[in-house]
Tab-separated table of C-alpha atoms in Angstrom:
chain	number	residue	atom	x	y	z
A	1	MET	CA	11.081	39.950	-11.619
A	2	ALA	CA	8.703	38.182	-9.164
A	3	ASP	CA	6.125	37.485	-11.880
A	4	GLN	CA	8.978	35.779	-13.944
A	5	CYS	CA	9.779	33.514	-10.811
A	6	ASP	CA	6.121	32.754	-10.532
A	7	LEU	CA	5.890	31.796	-14.177
A	8	CYS	CA	9.005	29.606	-13.816
A	9	LEU	CA	7.714	27.835	-10.826
A	10	LEU	CA	4.440	27.018	-12.753
A	11	GLY	CA	6.638	25.476	-15.473
A	12	LEU	CA	8.429	23.446	-12.860
A	13	ILE	CA	5.021	22.052	-11.626
A	14	ILE	CA	3.880	21.211	-15.162
A	15	LEU	CA	7.228	19.346	-15.826
A	16	SER	CA	6.882	17.699	-12.463
A	17	SER	CA	3.387	16.299	-13.834
A	18	LEU	CA	4.889	15.140	-16.820
A	19	LEU	CA	7.696	13.393	-15.191
A	20	THR	CA	5.098	11.363	-12.914
A	21	ASP	CA	3.470	10.148	-16.022
A	22	ILE	CA	0.452	12.435	-15.641
A	23	SER	CA	0.009	13.812	-19.197
A	24	GLY	CA	-3.817	14.148	-19.190
A	25	VAL	CA	-5.962	16.966	-17.882
A	26	ILE	CA	-5.420	17.456	-14.205
A	27	GLU	CA	-8.552	18.521	-12.069
A	28	ASN	CA	-8.719	20.470	-8.942
A	29	VAL	CA	-11.581	19.502	-6.419
A	30	PHE	CA	-12.361	21.569	-3.299
A	31	ASN	CA	-14.274	19.903	-0.563
A	32	SER	CA	-14.989	20.664	3.190
A	33	SER	CA	-14.124	18.037	5.940
A	34	GLY	CA	-17.044	15.907	6.973
A	35	GLU	CA	-18.743	15.815	3.549
A	36	ASN	CA	-18.801	13.137	0.732
A	37	VAL	CA	-16.510	13.797	-2.337
A	38	HIS	CA	-16.797	12.314	-5.968
A	39	LEU	CA	-13.539	12.128	-7.831
A	40	SER	CA	-14.118	11.846	-11.712
A	41	CYS	CA	-12.070	9.179	-13.646
A	42	ASN	CA	-11.742	10.848	-17.070
A	43	ASN	CA	-9.961	8.207	-18.873
A	44	ALA	CA	-12.243	5.192	-17.804
A	45	LEU	CA	-12.723	2.324	-20.174
A	46	SER	CA	-16.175	0.632	-20.422
A	47	ASP	CA	-15.193	-1.897	-18.076
A	48	CYS	CA	-14.063	-0.661	-14.498
A	49	LYS	CA	-12.280	-3.852	-13.754
A	50	SER	CA	-9.340	-2.341	-15.578
A	51	THR	CA	-9.334	0.753	-13.339
A	52	THR	CA	-6.716	1.452	-10.613
A	53	TRP	CA	-6.908	4.439	-8.304
A	54	ILE	CA	-3.627	5.516	-6.817
A	55	TYR	CA	-3.181	8.127	-4.025
A	56	LYS	CA	-0.232	10.389	-2.925
A	57	ARG	CA	0.203	12.896	-0.236
A	58	PHE	CA	2.653	15.659	-0.268
A	59	SER	CA	4.424	14.472	2.937
A	60	HIS	CA	4.913	10.928	1.409
A	61	SER	CA	7.216	9.841	-1.233
A	62	GLU	CA	5.498	6.786	-2.323
A	63	TYR	CA	2.070	6.123	-4.116
A	64	ALA	CA	-0.452	4.090	-2.438
A	65	GLU	CA	-3.177	1.921	-4.339
A	66	MET	CA	-6.663	2.538	-3.163
A	67	ILE	CA	-8.528	0.601	-6.038
A	68	VAL	CA	-7.047	-2.215	-7.950
A	69	GLY	CA	-8.554	-3.742	-10.840
A	70	GLY	CA	-11.710	-2.321	-9.811
A	71	ILE	CA	-11.828	-3.632	-6.436
A	72	LYS	CA	-10.774	-1.913	-3.145
A	73	LYS	CA	-7.862	-2.882	-1.152
A	74	LYS	CA	-8.603	-3.932	2.175
A	75	ASP	CA	-5.269	-2.884	3.749
A	76	THR	CA	-6.123	0.842	3.277
A	77	GLU	CA	-6.936	2.792	6.486
A	78	ARG	CA	-9.821	4.529	4.510
A	79	HIS	CA	-11.279	1.087	3.216
A	80	GLU	CA	-14.741	1.468	4.723
A	81	ARG	CA	-14.975	5.120	3.509
A	82	LEU	CA	-14.165	4.235	-0.271
A	83	SER	CA	-16.227	3.102	-3.137
A	84	LEU	CA	-16.149	2.937	-6.894
A	85	GLY	CA	-18.874	4.432	-8.969
A	86	SER	CA	-20.417	2.939	-11.986
A	87	ASP	CA	-18.590	5.412	-14.000
A	88	CYS	CA	-15.109	4.241	-12.340
A	89	SER	CA	-15.130	7.432	-10.217
A	90	LEU	CA	-13.794	7.271	-6.657
A	91	ASN	CA	-16.256	8.084	-3.846
A	92	ILE	CA	-14.841	9.060	-0.361
A	93	LYS	CA	-17.188	9.405	2.636
A	94	ASN	CA	-16.721	11.766	5.573
A	95	VAL	CA	-13.837	13.514	3.992
A	96	LYS	CA	-10.905	14.201	6.400
A	97	GLU	CA	-8.000	16.786	6.051
A	98	GLU	CA	-5.394	13.857	5.627
A	99	ASP	CA	-7.542	12.795	2.524
A	100	SER	CA	-6.215	15.750	0.800
A	101	GLY	CA	-3.482	14.962	-1.960
A	102	PHE	CA	-3.188	13.829	-5.415
A	103	TYR	CA	-5.229	10.948	-6.991
A	104	THR	CA	-4.456	9.230	-10.219
A	105	CYS	CA	-7.059	7.001	-12.150
A	106	ARG	CA	-5.179	4.554	-14.342
A	107	GLN	CA	-6.126	1.966	-16.805
A	108	TYR	CA	-4.719	-1.516	-17.107
A	109	VAL	CA	-5.636	-4.325	-19.749
A	110	ASN	CA	-3.903	-7.548	-19.472
A	111	GLY	CA	-1.201	-5.953	-17.307
A	112	GLU	CA	-0.582	-3.264	-19.862
A	113	LYS	CA	-1.060	0.375	-19.054
A	114	GLN	CA	-3.820	2.207	-21.445
A	115	GLY	CA	-3.800	5.783	-22.447
A	116	THR	CA	-2.988	8.717	-20.314
A	117	ASP	CA	-3.638	8.881	-16.469
A	118	ALA	CA	-6.504	11.094	-15.105
A	119	GLY	CA	-5.226	13.227	-12.259
A	120	VAL	CA	-7.350	14.960	-9.378
A	121	PHE	CA	-6.028	17.186	-6.838
A	122	LEU	CA	-8.204	17.081	-3.637
A	123	HIS	CA	-8.039	20.270	-1.545
A	124	VAL	CA	-9.905	19.949	1.961
A	125	LEU	CA	-11.183	22.926	3.872
A	126	HIS	CA	-11.223	22.140	7.430
A	127	VAL	CA	-12.020	24.038	10.771
A	128	SER	CA	-10.301	23.230	14.285
A	129	VAL	CA	-11.604	24.948	17.418
A	130	SER	CA	-9.977	25.936	20.649
A	131	SER	CA	-11.154	27.848	23.560
A	132	SER	CA	-10.066	29.250	26.970
A	133	SER	CA	-11.874	26.642	28.674
A	134	SER	CA	-9.278	23.905	28.050
A	135	SER	CA	-5.634	23.848	27.419
A	136	SER	CA	-6.053	21.641	24.379
A	137	SER	CA	-7.836	22.457	21.207
A	138	SER	CA	-10.381	20.270	19.444
A	139	SER	CA	-11.694	19.710	15.895
A	140	SER	CA	-14.817	20.180	14.265
A	141	SER	CA	-16.629	20.588	11.120
A	142	SER	CA	-20.148	21.556	12.456
A	143	SER	CA	-20.426	22.539	16.064
A	144	GLN	CA	-18.687	22.601	19.518
A	145	THR	CA	-20.467	21.878	22.721
A	146	GLU	CA	-17.880	22.403	25.236
A	147	ILE	CA	-17.681	26.202	25.558
A	148	SER	CA	-20.047	28.730	27.305
A	149	PRO	CA	-20.463	32.393	27.487
A	150	GLY	CA	-17.765	34.566	28.680
A	151	ARG	CA	-15.016	32.612	27.173
A	152	SER	CA	-12.864	33.101	24.266
A	153	VAL	CA	-13.053	30.803	21.404
A	154	THR	CA	-10.843	30.801	18.309
A	155	LEU	CA	-11.807	28.961	14.867
A	156	SER	CA	-8.901	28.249	12.488
A	157	CYS	CA	-10.104	27.515	8.990
A	158	GLN	CA	-7.366	25.965	6.824
A	159	LEU	CA	-7.102	24.570	3.144
A	160	TYR	CA	-5.264	21.323	3.071
A	161	SER	CA	-3.606	20.777	-0.321
A	162	TYR	CA	-1.024	18.390	-1.937
A	163	ALA	CA	1.280	20.624	-3.579
A	164	GLY	CA	2.547	22.348	-0.552
A	165	LEU	CA	2.903	25.650	-2.396
A	166	SER	CA	2.110	28.961	-1.140
A	167	CYS	CA	-1.449	29.891	-1.498
A	168	ASP	CA	-0.169	33.349	-2.774
A	169	ARG	CA	-0.095	31.554	-6.211
A	170	TRP	CA	-3.553	30.534	-5.897
A	171	VAL	CA	-4.626	34.072	-4.821
A	172	ARG	CA	-2.558	35.761	-7.677
A	173	TYR	CA	-3.721	33.376	-10.595
A	174	GLU	CA	-6.925	31.900	-9.517
A	175	GLY	CA	-8.381	34.641	-7.263
A	176	LEU	CA	-8.595	32.344	-4.082
A	177	GLN	CA	-10.068	33.933	-1.042
A	178	LEU	CA	-10.824	32.637	2.475
A	179	LEU	CA	-13.345	34.392	4.694
A	180	TRP	CA	-15.502	34.149	7.737
A	181	VAL	CA	-19.130	35.173	7.303
A	182	ASN	CA	-22.403	35.064	9.310
A	183	GLN	CA	-25.742	33.334	8.565
A	184	ALA	CA	-26.649	36.183	6.263
A	185	GLY	CA	-23.359	35.734	4.391
A	186	VAL	CA	-21.890	39.279	5.838
A	187	ASP	CA	-18.115	39.208	6.060
A	188	LEU	CA	-17.184	39.243	9.739
A	189	LYS	CA	-14.206	41.499	9.254
A	190	THR	CA	-16.938	44.357	9.090
A	191	ASP	CA	-17.799	43.707	12.960
A	192	SER	CA	-15.599	44.842	15.638
A	193	ARG	CA	-16.209	42.091	18.053
A	194	TYR	CA	-14.343	39.621	15.597
A	195	GLN	CA	-10.614	39.466	15.467
A	196	ILE	CA	-9.963	37.957	11.793
A	197	LEU	CA	-6.370	36.927	10.863
A	198	LEU	CA	-5.383	35.706	7.614
A	199	SER	CA	-1.972	33.763	7.314
A	200	SER	CA	0.658	34.953	5.274
A	201	ASP	CA	0.392	32.272	2.660
A	202	HIS	CA	-3.361	32.861	2.705
A	203	CYS	CA	-4.205	29.134	3.341
A	204	ASN	CA	-5.410	29.633	7.055
A	205	ILE	CA	-7.890	32.211	8.365
A	206	THR	CA	-8.560	32.341	12.020
A	207	LEU	CA	-11.596	34.174	13.892
A	208	THR	CA	-11.576	34.947	17.518
A	209	THR	CA	-14.248	36.415	19.699
A	210	THR	CA	-15.633	36.334	23.261
A	211	LEU	CA	-18.911	34.302	23.526
A	212	LEU	CA	-21.901	36.126	24.465
A	213	ASN	CA	-25.280	34.571	25.807
A	214	GLU	CA	-27.030	35.378	22.486
A	215	ASP	CA	-24.493	33.397	20.506
A	216	ASP	CA	-26.097	30.083	21.522
A	217	ASN	CA	-27.017	28.380	18.101
A	218	ARG	CA	-25.307	31.135	16.327
A	219	GLU	CA	-23.719	29.948	12.846
A	220	TRP	CA	-20.422	31.105	11.380
A	221	ARG	CA	-19.267	29.825	7.887
A	222	CYS	CA	-15.694	29.711	6.520
A	223	GLN	CA	-16.022	30.149	2.689
A	224	LEU	CA	-13.421	29.368	0.104
A	225	THR	CA	-13.906	31.116	-3.389
A	226	LEU	CA	-12.222	31.059	-6.734
A	227	ARG	CA	-12.622	34.041	-8.809
A	228	ASN	CA	-15.596	35.164	-6.778
A	229	GLN	CA	-17.212	31.637	-7.244
A	230	LEU	CA	-18.083	29.689	-3.939
A	231	LYS	CA	-15.959	26.342	-4.116
A	232	SER	CA	-16.422	25.011	-0.408
A	233	SER	CA	-17.829	26.058	2.935
A	234	VAL	CA	-17.442	24.849	6.323
A	235	ARG	CA	-20.202	25.628	9.080
A	236	TYR	CA	-19.644	26.128	12.715
A	237	THR	CA	-22.609	26.369	15.092
A	238	VAL	CA	-22.362	27.374	18.712
A	239	LYS	CA	-24.214	25.191	21.093
A	240	TYR	CA	-24.155	25.575	24.753
A	241	LEU	CA	-24.563	22.149	26.336
A	242	VAL	CA	-24.224	23.286	29.818
A	243	ILE	CA	-27.700	25.096	29.661
A	244	VAL	CA	-29.285	22.084	28.001
A	245	MET	CA	-27.997	19.913	30.861
A	246	ILE	CA	-29.416	22.281	33.662
A	247	VAL	CA	-32.857	22.220	32.083
A	248	GLU	CA	-32.900	18.350	31.706
A	249	MET	CA	-31.598	17.885	35.480
A	250	ALA	CA	-34.615	20.141	36.462
A	251	VAL	CA	-37.019	18.096	34.571
A	252	PHE	CA	-35.836	14.816	36.107
A	253	ALA	CA	-35.426	16.327	39.472
A	254	ALA	CA	-38.756	17.880	39.802
A	255	PRO	CA	-40.839	14.247	40.237
A	256	THR	CA	-38.121	13.313	42.854
A	257	VAL	CA	-38.695	16.402	45.036
A	258	ILE	CA	-42.480	15.776	45.058
A	259	LEU	CA	-42.181	12.224	46.031
A	260	LEU	CA	-39.974	13.236	48.939
A	261	GLN	CA	-42.553	15.732	49.890
A	262	ILE	CA	-45.283	13.318	49.825
A	263	ILE	CA	-43.076	10.841	52.061
A	264	CYS	CA	-42.238	13.492	54.534
A	265	ALA	CA	-45.893	14.549	54.815
A	266	ARG	CA	-46.968	10.909	55.391
A	267	ARG	CA	-44.249	10.365	58.137
A	268	ALA	CA	-45.173	13.610	59.552
A	269	GLY	CA	-48.896	12.504	59.815
A	270	GLU	CA	-47.957	9.110	61.299
A	271	PHE	CA	-45.791	10.939	64.030
A	272	GLU	CA	-48.760	13.030	64.941
A	273	LEU	CA	-51.072	10.089	65.146
A	274	HIS	CA	-48.910	8.080	67.499
A	275	THR	CA	-48.419	11.198	69.757
A	276	ILE	CA	-51.728	12.031	70.359
């Protein structure tokens, strides 16, 4: 019964795609936040001046035009991060979780729509960080420097998608898997010092641990695989900024201490000279 319901849901998804005028092949692209992404336009004509790229998020009911007639629209928030490739593809620099959504490449000639649309679902893997050192959490895709040994840290790895469907569908039909691994690629679920929690919809996986002195410069990675093939990965490296600051302060303080010693020695010598 459950399988029949899932098949019905997939049918509704396909029907929805048809109703939104997407009758061509829909591509799924997985990317990690902070990286650059390339979205192909499979229906491009010889001249990119006919190309229009349209974007839609699940939480928004309206489409937003990013590229019109091969030219970037200046009123978009992502204007500086967008570019059009020579093959009419859409390139996005420094991808953010809010970039996830549905992208449509459409062709117009003399105001008339040409052929079928090319659709791309962009899924973004992002890591957010929270620690016991502060009441608020911060986000990062590479490293966090405001934590120190002895404090608890939680890394939350989430897959942001357009459809808003439960990741159980991806798990069941495409073999989606999220996991935390160490530098050697070993699943951290096998180490008792880490608490790994996978959300019920399999779109979010958290890692919680208490930091040790030897964790400085240690790397953890959140990996997303489909049918055992790696699709995206986000790296997190622990860095202890406090330790570096103490070393730097010591380096800069040493010359000052020596100078004060010289001044004091000279003044002592002058005092002795006057009292003799």
